[in-house]
Amino acid sequence: MFELFFATGNKHKILEINEILKESGLDIKLVPIRGNKIEIQAETLEEIVSYALKQLKKKGVNYVIVEDAGLFINYFKGFPGPYSHYVYKKIGNKGILKLMDGIKDRSAYFKSVIGLIINGNFKLFSGVAKGKIANEIRGRYGFGFDPIFIPEGYSKTFGELQVSMKNRLSHRGKSARKLAEYLRHFFV
Ligand code: ITT
């Protein structure tokens, strides 16, 4: 079994990406390394991930992934986007619902960018899930903004979907499948 480091402090991300790797038939185990994702404030997830990869390479980590994700609300021109972690910590789902109070355009999307270092090379894989902000908090699965995000074509929130179903529709499911596809070609 090949061990691939994952620089994250978020256990839900590990669970979700692990499931995709397993589904793809890859014999890869994600090994979390905490406190190694050095985040900068930047306008795009790609910049944040690329910076984190450079720092990891400087530390001599050769096989590693890092992921940055965010919720982009169209009415607010993409806010909180790359600031999602901070905004979630400060105002949470209740705060977002309050900001959206009375706003008709509730369209939003989640985006995930996974960065990989393999043999010293950098690769980025991204995925987007379109949907809308719910009117209330619903569901106990997942994490973060999951209970207020309804994926396009569905009525349930991500918070009401189990990991396997969220993975079929989600931003991270999409970026992780691209990663799995790349790794499959790399190892075969
Ligand atoms: P890292 O250690 O990997 O950075 P994190 O939780 O800080 O973990 P991010 O910076 O990538 O993750 O994500 C920013 C926030 O966006 C995160 O704290 C959640 O509140 C929210 N978020 C990201 N992906 C999400 C998802 O799939 N479902 C719900 N909320 C999500």
GROMACS .gro file of C-alpha atoms and ligand atoms in nm:
model
  219
    1MET     CA    1   0.000   0.000   0.000
    2PHE     CA    2   0.126   0.344  -0.100
    3GLU     CA    3   0.116   0.613   0.168
    4LEU     CA    4   0.025   0.962   0.052
    5PHE     CA    5   0.047   1.245   0.304
    6PHE     CA    6  -0.250   1.481   0.336
    7ALA     CA    7  -0.170   1.817   0.494
    8THR     CA    8  -0.500   1.900   0.661
    9GLY     CA    9  -0.660   1.942   0.998
   10ASN     CA   10  -1.003   1.844   0.867
   11LYS     CA   11  -1.102   1.482   0.925
   12HIS     CA   12  -1.412   1.506   0.703
   13LYS     CA   13  -1.196   1.586   0.402
   14ILE     CA   14  -0.983   1.278   0.474
   15LEU     CA   15  -1.295   1.061   0.494
   16GLU     CA   16  -1.440   1.197   0.169
   17ILE     CA   17  -1.119   1.172  -0.037
   18ASN     CA   18  -1.030   0.830   0.107
   19GLU     CA   19  -1.365   0.696  -0.009
   20ILE     CA   20  -1.303   0.819  -0.366
   21LEU     CA   21  -0.953   0.663  -0.374
   22LYS     CA   22  -1.099   0.334  -0.250
   23GLU     CA   23  -1.382   0.342  -0.507
   24SER     CA   24  -1.124   0.402  -0.779
   25GLY     CA   25  -0.950   0.079  -0.675
   26LEU     CA   26  -0.630   0.254  -0.571
   27ASP     CA   27  -0.422   0.096  -0.298
   28ILE     CA   28  -0.338   0.431  -0.142
   29LYS     CA   29  -0.364   0.527   0.222
   30LEU     CA   30  -0.394   0.894   0.313
   31VAL     CA   31  -0.178   0.980   0.611
   32PRO     CA   32  -0.275   1.311   0.772
   33ILE     CA   33   0.000   1.554   0.863
   34ARG     CA   34  -0.137   1.835   1.073
   35GLY     CA   35  -0.011   2.189   1.101
   36ASN     CA   36   0.166   2.164   0.768
   37LYS     CA   37  -0.077   2.358   0.553
   38ILE     CA   38   0.060   2.709   0.563
   39GLU     CA   39  -0.223   2.928   0.436
   40ILE     CA   40  -0.191   3.271   0.283
   41GLN     CA   41  -0.476   3.513   0.230
   42ALA     CA   42  -0.535   3.520  -0.143
   43GLU     CA   43  -0.816   3.584  -0.390
   44THR     CA   44  -0.816   3.233  -0.536
   45LEU     CA   45  -0.806   2.879  -0.402
   46GLU     CA   46  -0.541   2.797  -0.664
   47GLU     CA   47  -0.303   3.057  -0.518
   48ILE     CA   48  -0.360   2.928  -0.164
   49VAL     CA   49  -0.297   2.568  -0.268
   50SER     CA   50   0.009   2.653  -0.480
   51TYR     CA   51   0.165   2.843  -0.191
   52ALA     CA   52   0.101   2.553   0.048
   53LEU     CA   53   0.262   2.312  -0.200
   54LYS     CA   54   0.574   2.530  -0.229
   55GLN     CA   55   0.610   2.536   0.150
   56LEU     CA   56   0.566   2.158   0.173
   57LYS     CA   57   0.827   2.103  -0.098
   58LYS     CA   58   1.070   2.330   0.090
   59LYS     CA   59   1.020   2.105   0.392
   60GLY     CA   60   1.115   1.808   0.177
   61VAL     CA   61   0.772   1.640   0.165
   62ASN     CA   62   0.769   1.442  -0.159
   63TYR     CA   63   0.431   1.273  -0.180
   64VAL     CA   64   0.154   1.488  -0.045
   65ILE     CA   65  -0.184   1.640  -0.117
   66VAL     CA   66  -0.336   1.956   0.017
   67GLU     CA   67  -0.688   2.087  -0.049
   68ASP     CA   68  -0.855   2.422  -0.021
   69ALA     CA   69  -1.227   2.468  -0.062
   70GLY     CA   70  -1.486   2.736  -0.022
   71LEU     CA   71  -1.846   2.841  -0.064
   72PHE     CA   72  -1.905   3.110  -0.327
   73ILE     CA   73  -2.235   3.300  -0.305
   74ASN     CA   74  -2.322   3.467  -0.634
   75TYR     CA   75  -2.523   3.756  -0.486
   76PHE     CA   76  -2.214   3.851  -0.280
   77LYS     CA   77  -1.985   3.822  -0.584
   78GLY     CA   78  -1.830   3.500  -0.455
   79PHE     CA   79  -1.803   3.586  -0.085
   80PRO     CA   80  -1.692   3.410   0.137
   81GLY     CA   81  -1.498   3.201  -0.123
   82PRO     CA   82  -1.133   3.179  -0.016
   83TYR     CA   83  -1.226   3.331   0.323
   84SER     CA   84  -1.473   3.052   0.403
   85HIS     CA   85  -1.279   2.909   0.696
   86TYR     CA   86  -1.267   3.248   0.871
   87VAL     CA   87  -1.627   3.338   0.793
   88TYR     CA   88  -1.756   2.999   0.906
   89LYS     CA   89  -1.563   3.032   1.232
   90LYS     CA   90  -1.694   3.382   1.295
   91ILE     CA   91  -2.060   3.375   1.186
   92GLY     CA   92  -2.137   3.011   1.099
   93ASN     CA   93  -2.441   2.891   0.908
   94LYS     CA   94  -2.678   3.110   1.109
   95GLY     CA   95  -2.480   3.417   1.010
   96ILE     CA   96  -2.490   3.328   0.640
   97LEU     CA   97  -2.866   3.273   0.656
   98LYS     CA   98  -2.904   3.612   0.823
   99LEU     CA   99  -2.697   3.781   0.550
  100MET     CA  100  -2.917   3.612   0.288
  101ASP     CA  101  -3.240   3.719   0.456
  102GLY     CA  102  -3.479   3.861   0.194
  103ILE     CA  103  -3.240   3.795  -0.096
  104LYS     CA  104  -3.405   3.619  -0.392
  105ASP     CA  105  -3.092   3.506  -0.575
  106ARG     CA  106  -2.971   3.227  -0.347
  107SER     CA  107  -2.748   3.061  -0.607
  108ALA     CA  108  -2.405   2.955  -0.489
  109TYR     CA  109  -2.135   2.701  -0.557
  110PHE     CA  110  -1.870   2.508  -0.370
  111LYS     CA  111  -1.526   2.479  -0.522
  112SER     CA  112  -1.242   2.247  -0.426
  113VAL     CA  113  -0.882   2.261  -0.543
  114ILE     CA  114  -0.656   1.967  -0.459
  115GLY     CA  115  -0.281   2.015  -0.497
  116LEU     CA  116  -0.049   1.718  -0.534
  117ILE     CA  117   0.328   1.686  -0.513
  118ILE     CA  118   0.448   1.369  -0.677
  119ASN     CA  119   0.815   1.309  -0.755
  120GLY     CA  120   0.874   1.678  -0.695
  121ASN     CA  121   0.614   1.788  -0.955
  122PHE     CA  122   0.304   1.996  -0.877
  123LYS     CA  123  -0.044   1.917  -1.009
  124LEU     CA  124  -0.378   2.087  -0.936
  125PHE     CA  125  -0.724   1.928  -0.969
  126SER     CA  126  -1.044   2.127  -0.924
  127GLY     CA  127  -1.413   2.055  -0.890
  128VAL     CA  128  -1.726   2.270  -0.864
  129ALA     CA  129  -2.073   2.187  -0.729
  130LYS     CA  130  -2.349   2.431  -0.817
  131GLY     CA  131  -2.654   2.480  -0.600
  132LYS     CA  132  -2.828   2.724  -0.372
  133ILE     CA  133  -2.839   2.840  -0.012
  134ALA     CA  134  -3.126   2.680   0.182
  135ASN     CA  135  -3.372   2.882   0.384
  136GLU     CA  136  -3.288   2.694   0.701
  137ILE     CA  137  -3.021   2.470   0.853
  138ARG     CA  138  -3.093   2.103   0.769
  139GLY     CA  139  -2.908   1.777   0.833
  140ARG     CA  140  -2.645   1.637   1.063
  141TYR     CA  141  -2.397   1.489   0.816
  142GLY     CA  142  -2.085   1.648   0.677
  143PHE     CA  143  -1.933   1.966   0.809
  144GLY     CA  144  -1.909   2.342   0.764
  145PHE     CA  145  -2.169   2.485   0.528
  146ASP     CA  146  -2.313   2.144   0.432
  147PRO     CA  147  -2.643   2.195   0.623
  148ILE     CA  148  -2.725   2.514   0.427
  149PHE     CA  149  -2.620   2.405   0.076
  150ILE     CA  150  -2.866   2.238  -0.164
  151PRO     CA  151  -2.698   2.088  -0.473
  152GLU     CA  152  -2.855   2.161  -0.812
  153GLY     CA  153  -3.141   1.927  -0.901
  154TYR     CA  154  -3.193   1.809  -0.542
  155SER     CA  155  -3.406   1.921  -0.250
  156LYS     CA  156  -3.189   1.787   0.032
  157THR     CA  157  -2.891   1.976   0.171
  158PHE     CA  158  -2.542   1.822   0.173
  159GLY     CA  159  -2.598   1.796   0.547
  160GLU     CA  160  -2.877   1.548   0.482
  161LEU     CA  161  -2.665   1.327   0.258
  162GLN     CA  162  -2.426   1.053   0.364
  163VAL     CA  163  -2.064   1.072   0.249
  164SER     CA  164  -2.109   0.844  -0.055
  165MET     CA  165  -2.400   1.052  -0.189
  166LYS     CA  166  -2.231   1.386  -0.116
  167ASN     CA  167  -1.923   1.254  -0.298
  168ARG     CA  168  -2.128   1.181  -0.610
  169LEU     CA  169  -2.235   1.544  -0.635
  170SER     CA  170  -1.976   1.748  -0.454
  171HIS     CA  171  -1.690   1.976  -0.553
  172ARG     CA  172  -1.449   1.753  -0.357
  173GLY     CA  173  -1.591   1.438  -0.515
  174LYS     CA  174  -1.512   1.587  -0.855
  175SER     CA  175  -1.162   1.710  -0.775
  176ALA     CA  176  -1.078   1.385  -0.594
  177ARG     CA  177  -1.193   1.172  -0.890
  178LYS     CA  178  -0.959   1.374  -1.114
  179LEU     CA  179  -0.680   1.312  -0.863
  180ALA     CA  180  -0.761   0.938  -0.856
  181GLU     CA  181  -0.758   0.923  -1.236
  182TYR     CA  182  -0.416   1.091  -1.245
  183LEU     CA  183  -0.275   0.861  -0.977
  184ARG     CA  184  -0.407   0.555  -1.157
  185HIS     CA  185  -0.213   0.649  -1.470
  186PHE     CA  186   0.087   0.737  -1.263
  187PHE     CA  187   0.104   0.400  -1.092
  188VAL     CA  188   0.004   0.175  -1.380
  189ITT     P1  189  -0.770   2.242   0.608
  189ITT     O1  190  -0.695   2.205   0.733
  189ITT     O2  191  -0.761   2.138   0.503
  189ITT     O3  192  -0.738   2.381   0.558
  189ITT     P2  193  -1.031   2.362   0.662
  189ITT     O4  194  -1.150   2.309   0.734
  189ITT     O5  195  -0.967   2.487   0.710
  189ITT     O6  196  -0.925   2.242   0.652
  189ITT     P3  197  -1.068   2.490   0.401
  189ITT     O7  198  -0.982   2.604   0.440
  189ITT     O8  199  -1.039   2.422   0.272
  189ITT     O9  200  -1.073   2.376   0.512
  189ITT    O10  201  -1.222   2.527   0.393
  189ITT     C1  202  -1.274   2.645   0.434
  189ITT     C2  203  -1.410   2.628   0.496
  189ITT    O11  204  -1.506   2.612   0.393
  189ITT     C3  205  -1.427   2.510   0.588
  189ITT    O12  206  -1.386   2.540   0.718
  189ITT     C4  207  -1.577   2.484   0.580
  189ITT    O13  208  -1.645   2.568   0.669
  189ITT     C5  209  -1.609   2.525   0.437
  189ITT     N1  210  -1.611   2.407   0.351
  189ITT     C6  211  -1.513   2.361   0.269
  189ITT     N2  212  -1.551   2.248   0.207
  189ITT     C7  213  -1.674   2.221   0.251
  189ITT     C8  214  -1.766   2.117   0.229
  189ITT    O14  215  -1.741   2.015   0.149
  189ITT     N3  216  -1.883   2.122   0.291
  189ITT     C9  217  -1.914   2.223   0.375
  189ITT     N4  218  -1.833   2.324   0.403
  189ITT    C10  219  -1.714   2.324   0.343
   0.00000   0.00000   0.00000
